[in-house]
Structure formats: structure tokens, C-alpha cells
Tab-separated table of N, CA and C in Angstrom:
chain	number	residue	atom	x	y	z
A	1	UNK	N	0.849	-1.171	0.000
A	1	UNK	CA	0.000	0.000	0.000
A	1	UNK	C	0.899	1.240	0.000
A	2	UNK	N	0.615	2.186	-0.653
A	2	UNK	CA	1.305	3.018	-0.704
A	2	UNK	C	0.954	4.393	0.418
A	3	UNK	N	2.339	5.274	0.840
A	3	UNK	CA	1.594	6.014	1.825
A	3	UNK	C	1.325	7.481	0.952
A	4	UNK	N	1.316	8.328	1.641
A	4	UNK	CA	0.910	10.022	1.363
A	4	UNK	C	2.483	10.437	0.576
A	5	UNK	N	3.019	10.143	1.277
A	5	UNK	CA	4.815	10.526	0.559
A	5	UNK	C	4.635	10.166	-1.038
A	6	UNK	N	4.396	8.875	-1.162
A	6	UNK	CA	4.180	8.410	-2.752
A	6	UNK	C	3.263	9.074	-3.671
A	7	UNK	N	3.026	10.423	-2.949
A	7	UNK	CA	1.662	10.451	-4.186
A	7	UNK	C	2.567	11.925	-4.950
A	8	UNK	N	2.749	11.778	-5.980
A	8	UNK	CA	3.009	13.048	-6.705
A	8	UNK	C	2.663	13.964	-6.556
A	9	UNK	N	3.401	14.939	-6.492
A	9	UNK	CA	2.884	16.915	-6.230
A	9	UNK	C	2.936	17.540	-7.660
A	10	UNK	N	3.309	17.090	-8.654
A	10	UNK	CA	3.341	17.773	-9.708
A	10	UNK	C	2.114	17.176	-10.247
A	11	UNK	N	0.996	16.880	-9.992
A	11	UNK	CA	-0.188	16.908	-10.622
A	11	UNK	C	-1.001	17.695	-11.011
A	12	UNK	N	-1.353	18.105	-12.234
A	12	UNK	CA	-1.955	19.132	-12.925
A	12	UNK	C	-3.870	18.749	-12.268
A	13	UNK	N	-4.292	20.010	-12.232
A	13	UNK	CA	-5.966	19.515	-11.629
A	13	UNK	C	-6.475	18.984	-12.895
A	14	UNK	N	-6.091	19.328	-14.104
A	14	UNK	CA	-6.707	18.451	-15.461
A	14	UNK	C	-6.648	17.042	-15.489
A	15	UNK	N	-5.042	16.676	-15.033
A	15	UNK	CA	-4.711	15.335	-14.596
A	15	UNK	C	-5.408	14.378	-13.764
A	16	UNK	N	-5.624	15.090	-12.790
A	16	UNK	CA	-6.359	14.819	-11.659
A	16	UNK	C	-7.709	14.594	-11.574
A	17	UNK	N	-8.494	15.537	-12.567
A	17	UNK	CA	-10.062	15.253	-12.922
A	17	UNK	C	-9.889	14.310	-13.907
A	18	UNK	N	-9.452	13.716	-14.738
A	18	UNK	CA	-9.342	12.714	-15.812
A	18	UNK	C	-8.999	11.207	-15.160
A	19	UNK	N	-7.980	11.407	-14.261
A	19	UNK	CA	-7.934	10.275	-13.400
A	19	UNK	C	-9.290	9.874	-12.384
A	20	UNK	N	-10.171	10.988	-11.888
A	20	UNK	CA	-10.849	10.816	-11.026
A	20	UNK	C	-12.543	10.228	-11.781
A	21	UNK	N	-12.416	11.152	-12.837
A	21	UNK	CA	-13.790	10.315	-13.934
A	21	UNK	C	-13.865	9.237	-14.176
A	22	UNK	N	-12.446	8.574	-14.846
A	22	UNK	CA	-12.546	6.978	-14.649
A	22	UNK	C	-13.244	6.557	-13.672
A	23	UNK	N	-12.826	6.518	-12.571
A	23	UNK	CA	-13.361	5.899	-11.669
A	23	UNK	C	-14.943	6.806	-11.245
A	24	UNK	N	-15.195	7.623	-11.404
A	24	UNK	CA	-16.888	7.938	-10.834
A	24	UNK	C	-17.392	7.420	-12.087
A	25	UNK	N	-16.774	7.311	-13.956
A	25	UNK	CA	-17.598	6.255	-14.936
A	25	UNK	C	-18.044	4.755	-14.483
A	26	UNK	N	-17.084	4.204	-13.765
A	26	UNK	CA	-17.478	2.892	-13.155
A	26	UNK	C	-18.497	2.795	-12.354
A	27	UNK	N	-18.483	3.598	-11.598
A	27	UNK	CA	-19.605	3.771	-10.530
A	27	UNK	C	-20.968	4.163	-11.033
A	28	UNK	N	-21.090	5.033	-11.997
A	28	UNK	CA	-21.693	5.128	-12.650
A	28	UNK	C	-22.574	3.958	-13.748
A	29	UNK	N	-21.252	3.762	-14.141
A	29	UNK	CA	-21.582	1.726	-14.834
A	29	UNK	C	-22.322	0.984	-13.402
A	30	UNK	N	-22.052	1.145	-12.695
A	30	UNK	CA	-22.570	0.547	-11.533
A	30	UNK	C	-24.381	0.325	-11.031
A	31	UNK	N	-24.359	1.463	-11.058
A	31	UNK	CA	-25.283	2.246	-11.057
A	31	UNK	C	-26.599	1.380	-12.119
A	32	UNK	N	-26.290	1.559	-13.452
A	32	UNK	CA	-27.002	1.186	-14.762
A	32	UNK	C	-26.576	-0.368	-14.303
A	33	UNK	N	-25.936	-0.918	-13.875
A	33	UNK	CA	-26.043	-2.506	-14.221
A	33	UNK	C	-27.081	-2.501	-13.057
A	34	UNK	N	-26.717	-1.810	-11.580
A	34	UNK	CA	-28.602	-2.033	-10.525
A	34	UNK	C	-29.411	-2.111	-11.689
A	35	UNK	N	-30.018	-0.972	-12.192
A	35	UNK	CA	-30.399	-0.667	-12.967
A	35	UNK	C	-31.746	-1.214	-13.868
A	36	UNK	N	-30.651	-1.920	-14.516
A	36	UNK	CA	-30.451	-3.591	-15.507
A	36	UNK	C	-31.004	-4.518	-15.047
A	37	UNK	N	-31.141	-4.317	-13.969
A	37	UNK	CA	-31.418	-6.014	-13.003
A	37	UNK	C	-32.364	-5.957	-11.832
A	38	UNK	N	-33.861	-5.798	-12.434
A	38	UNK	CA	-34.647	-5.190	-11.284
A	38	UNK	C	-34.749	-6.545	-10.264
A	39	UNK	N	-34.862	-7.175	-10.972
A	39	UNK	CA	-35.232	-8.802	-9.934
A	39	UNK	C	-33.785	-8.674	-8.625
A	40	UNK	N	-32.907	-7.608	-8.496
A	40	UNK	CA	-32.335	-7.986	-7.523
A	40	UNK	C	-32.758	-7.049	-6.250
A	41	UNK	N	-33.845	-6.225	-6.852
A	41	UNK	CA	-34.054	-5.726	-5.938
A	41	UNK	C	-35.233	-5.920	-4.667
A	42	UNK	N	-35.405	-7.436	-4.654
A	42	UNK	CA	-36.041	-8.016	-3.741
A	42	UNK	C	-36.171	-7.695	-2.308
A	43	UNK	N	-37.102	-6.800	-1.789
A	43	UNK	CA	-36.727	-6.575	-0.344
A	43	UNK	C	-36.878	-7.413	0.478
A	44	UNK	N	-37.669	-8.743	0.354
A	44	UNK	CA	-37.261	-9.647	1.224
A	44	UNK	C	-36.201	-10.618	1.041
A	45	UNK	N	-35.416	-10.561	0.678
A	45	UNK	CA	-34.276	-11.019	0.729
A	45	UNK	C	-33.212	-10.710	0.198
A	46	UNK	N	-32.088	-10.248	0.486
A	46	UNK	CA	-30.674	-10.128	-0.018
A	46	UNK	C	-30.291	-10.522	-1.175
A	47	UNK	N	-29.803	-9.938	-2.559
A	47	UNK	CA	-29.403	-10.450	-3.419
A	47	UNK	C	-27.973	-10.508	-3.427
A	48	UNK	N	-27.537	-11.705	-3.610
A	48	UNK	CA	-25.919	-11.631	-3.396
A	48	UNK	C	-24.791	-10.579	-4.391
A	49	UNK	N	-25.554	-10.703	-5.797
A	49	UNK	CA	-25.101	-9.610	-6.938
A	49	UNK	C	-25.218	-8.051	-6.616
A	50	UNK	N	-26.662	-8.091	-5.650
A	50	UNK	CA	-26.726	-6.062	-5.800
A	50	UNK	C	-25.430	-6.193	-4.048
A	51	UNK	N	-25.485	-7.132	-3.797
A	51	UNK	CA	-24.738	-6.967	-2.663
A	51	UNK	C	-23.029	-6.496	-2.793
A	52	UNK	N	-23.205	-7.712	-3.652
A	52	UNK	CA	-21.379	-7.364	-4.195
A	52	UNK	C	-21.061	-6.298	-4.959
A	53	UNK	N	-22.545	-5.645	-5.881
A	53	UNK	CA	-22.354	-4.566	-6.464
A	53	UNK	C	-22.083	-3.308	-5.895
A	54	UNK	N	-22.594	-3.532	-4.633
A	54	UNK	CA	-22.868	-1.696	-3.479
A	54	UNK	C	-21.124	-2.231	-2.528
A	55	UNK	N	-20.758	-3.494	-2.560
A	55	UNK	CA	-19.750	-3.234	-2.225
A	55	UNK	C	-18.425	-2.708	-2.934
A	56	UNK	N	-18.467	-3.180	-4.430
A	56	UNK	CA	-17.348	-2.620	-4.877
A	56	UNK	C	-17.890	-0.851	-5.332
A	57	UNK	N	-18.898	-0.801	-5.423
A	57	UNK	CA	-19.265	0.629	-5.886
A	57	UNK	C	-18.729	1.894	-4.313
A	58	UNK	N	-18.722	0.961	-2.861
A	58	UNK	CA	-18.602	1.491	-1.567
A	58	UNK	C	-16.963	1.515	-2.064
A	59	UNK	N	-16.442	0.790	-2.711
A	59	UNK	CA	-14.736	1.145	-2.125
A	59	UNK	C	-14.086	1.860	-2.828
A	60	UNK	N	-15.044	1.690	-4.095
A	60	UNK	CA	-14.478	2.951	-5.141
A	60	UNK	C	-14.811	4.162	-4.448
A	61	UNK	N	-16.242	4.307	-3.989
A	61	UNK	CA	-16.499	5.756	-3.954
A	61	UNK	C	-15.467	6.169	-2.756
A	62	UNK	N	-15.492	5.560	-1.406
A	62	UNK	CA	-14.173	5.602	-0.601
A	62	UNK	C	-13.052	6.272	-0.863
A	63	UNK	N	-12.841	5.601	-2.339
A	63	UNK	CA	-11.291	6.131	-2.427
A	63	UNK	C	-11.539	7.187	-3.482
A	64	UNK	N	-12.499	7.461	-3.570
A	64	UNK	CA	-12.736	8.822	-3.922
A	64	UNK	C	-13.070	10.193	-3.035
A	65	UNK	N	-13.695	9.496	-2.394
A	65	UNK	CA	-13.495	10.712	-1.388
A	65	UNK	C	-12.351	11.158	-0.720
A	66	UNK	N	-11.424	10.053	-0.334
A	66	UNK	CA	-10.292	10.349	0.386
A	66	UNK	C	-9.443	11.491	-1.025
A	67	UNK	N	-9.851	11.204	-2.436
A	67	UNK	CA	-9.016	11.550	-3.045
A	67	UNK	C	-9.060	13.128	-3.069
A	68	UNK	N	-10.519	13.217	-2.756
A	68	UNK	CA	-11.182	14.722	-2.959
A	68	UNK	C	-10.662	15.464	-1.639
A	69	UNK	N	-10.363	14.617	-0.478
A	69	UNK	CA	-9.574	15.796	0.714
A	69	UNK	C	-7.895	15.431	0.492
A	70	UNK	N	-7.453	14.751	0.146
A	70	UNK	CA	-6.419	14.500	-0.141
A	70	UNK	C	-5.990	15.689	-0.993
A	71	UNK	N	-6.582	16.010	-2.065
A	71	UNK	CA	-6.304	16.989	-3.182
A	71	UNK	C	-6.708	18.320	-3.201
A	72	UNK	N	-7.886	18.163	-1.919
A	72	UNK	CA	-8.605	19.535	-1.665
A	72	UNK	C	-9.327	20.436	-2.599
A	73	UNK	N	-10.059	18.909	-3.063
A	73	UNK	CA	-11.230	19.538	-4.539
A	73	UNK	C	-12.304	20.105	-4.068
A	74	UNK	N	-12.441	21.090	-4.976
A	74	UNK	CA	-13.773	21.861	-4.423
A	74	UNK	C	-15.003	21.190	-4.287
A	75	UNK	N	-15.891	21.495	-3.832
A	75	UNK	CA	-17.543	20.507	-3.706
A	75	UNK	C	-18.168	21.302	-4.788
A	76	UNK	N	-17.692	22.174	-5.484
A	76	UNK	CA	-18.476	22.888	-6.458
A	76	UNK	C	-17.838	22.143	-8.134
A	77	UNK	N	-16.733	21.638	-8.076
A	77	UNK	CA	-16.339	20.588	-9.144
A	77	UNK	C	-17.459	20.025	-9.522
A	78	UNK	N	-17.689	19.964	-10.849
A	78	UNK	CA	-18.436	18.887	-11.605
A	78	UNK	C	-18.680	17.481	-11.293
A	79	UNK	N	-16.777	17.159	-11.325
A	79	UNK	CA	-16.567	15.967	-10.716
A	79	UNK	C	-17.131	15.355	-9.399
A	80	UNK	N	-16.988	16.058	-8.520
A	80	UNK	CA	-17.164	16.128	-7.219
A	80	UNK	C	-18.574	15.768	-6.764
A	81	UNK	N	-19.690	16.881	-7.573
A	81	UNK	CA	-21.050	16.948	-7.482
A	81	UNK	C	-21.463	14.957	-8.234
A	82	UNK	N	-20.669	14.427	-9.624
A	82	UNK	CA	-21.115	13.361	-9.949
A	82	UNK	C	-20.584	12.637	-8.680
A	83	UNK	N	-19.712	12.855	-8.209
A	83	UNK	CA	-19.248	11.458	-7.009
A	83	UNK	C	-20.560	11.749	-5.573
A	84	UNK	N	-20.643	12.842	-6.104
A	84	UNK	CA	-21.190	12.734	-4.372
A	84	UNK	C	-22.940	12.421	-4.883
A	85	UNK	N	-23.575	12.431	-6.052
A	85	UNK	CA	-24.745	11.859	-6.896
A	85	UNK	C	-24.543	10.389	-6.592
A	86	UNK	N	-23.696	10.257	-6.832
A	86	UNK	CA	-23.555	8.558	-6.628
A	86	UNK	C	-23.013	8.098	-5.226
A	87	UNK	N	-22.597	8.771	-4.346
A	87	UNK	CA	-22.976	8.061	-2.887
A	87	UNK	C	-24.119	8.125	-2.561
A	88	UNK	N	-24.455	9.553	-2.484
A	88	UNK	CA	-26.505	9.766	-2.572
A	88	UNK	C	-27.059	8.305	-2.717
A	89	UNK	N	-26.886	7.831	-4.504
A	89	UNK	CA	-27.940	6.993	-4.494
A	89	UNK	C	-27.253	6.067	-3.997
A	90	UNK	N	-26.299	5.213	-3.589
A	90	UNK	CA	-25.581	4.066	-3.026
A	90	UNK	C	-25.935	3.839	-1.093
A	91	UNK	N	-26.231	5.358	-0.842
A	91	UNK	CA	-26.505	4.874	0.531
A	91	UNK	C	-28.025	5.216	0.799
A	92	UNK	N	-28.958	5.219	-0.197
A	92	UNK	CA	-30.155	5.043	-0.170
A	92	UNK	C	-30.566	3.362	-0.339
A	93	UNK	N	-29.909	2.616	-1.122
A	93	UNK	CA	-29.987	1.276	-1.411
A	93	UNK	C	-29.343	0.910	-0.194
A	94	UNK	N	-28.867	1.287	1.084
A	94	UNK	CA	-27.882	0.555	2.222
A	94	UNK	C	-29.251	0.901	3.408
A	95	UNK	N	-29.653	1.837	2.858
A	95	UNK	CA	-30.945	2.269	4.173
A	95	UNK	C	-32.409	1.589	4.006
């Protein structure tokens, strides 16, 4: 794992939003495959797929947030507003 020392200072914020879209596109993909697949949304019982889905969609968004105080992105970013759209709906499906 790498620590805080390892992370580059010469990062351009262009750099930085291009790296960070990838990953809120996945989540996003995420999102549309729920979506896709209403039968998992069974409230009496647990679907093991939307389960594993809100978990990898939880560790991405995670390390997105850390990335957003890490980097000290504004909450008024584009970027920022799609990541934080998609915890919205991720911890509505956890409640």
C-alpha cells in the first residue's frame, strides 16, 4: 500500500479530474447494471449480486473521497457533485 509521501505533487488539476472520472464512470456503470437487473431488488431477501455490487461501488467511492480531501477539490467541481450523486444513491440502497 502506498503512503501520502508516494503520491506526486506535480499533478496538474486536469490530470487529476481525468484520473478521477474513470473511476466515478465505473460507478456510474454501476449504477445502470442495478439498474439492468430489477429482480435484484427483492426486499425480502438479499441479493448476493446487488450486494457485491454496493460493495465494490462502496470502495471505489471511498477512495474517492479520500481523493477529494487528499487533493482539496472543491464541492463545487463537476466531478465532485457526480461522485457525491452517486454516494446519494448508493446509501439510499444501504438504508
Amino acid at each position: 500500500m502506498s503512503n501520502i509521501d508516494d503520491i506526486p505533487q506535480d499533478v496538474t488539476p486536469d490530470q487529476l479530474d481525468a484520473a478521477l472520472i474513470k473511476f466515478v464512470v465505473t460507478v456510474e456503470e454501476e449504477i445502470a447494471i442495478h439498474h439492468d437487473h430489477p429482480e435484484w431488488m427483492d426486499l425480502d431477501e438479499e441479493c448476493v449480486e446487488e450486494k457485491n455490487l454496493i460493495v465494490r461501488a462502496g470502495l471505489i467511492l471511498s477512495m474517492l473521497d479520500e481523493g477529494i480531501t487528499l487533493f482539496s477539490i472543491p464541492e463545487q467541481s463537476p466531478t465532485v457533485k457526480r461522485i457525491r450523486t452517486a454516494q446519494d444513491y448508493f446509501s439510499k440502497l444501504k438504508s
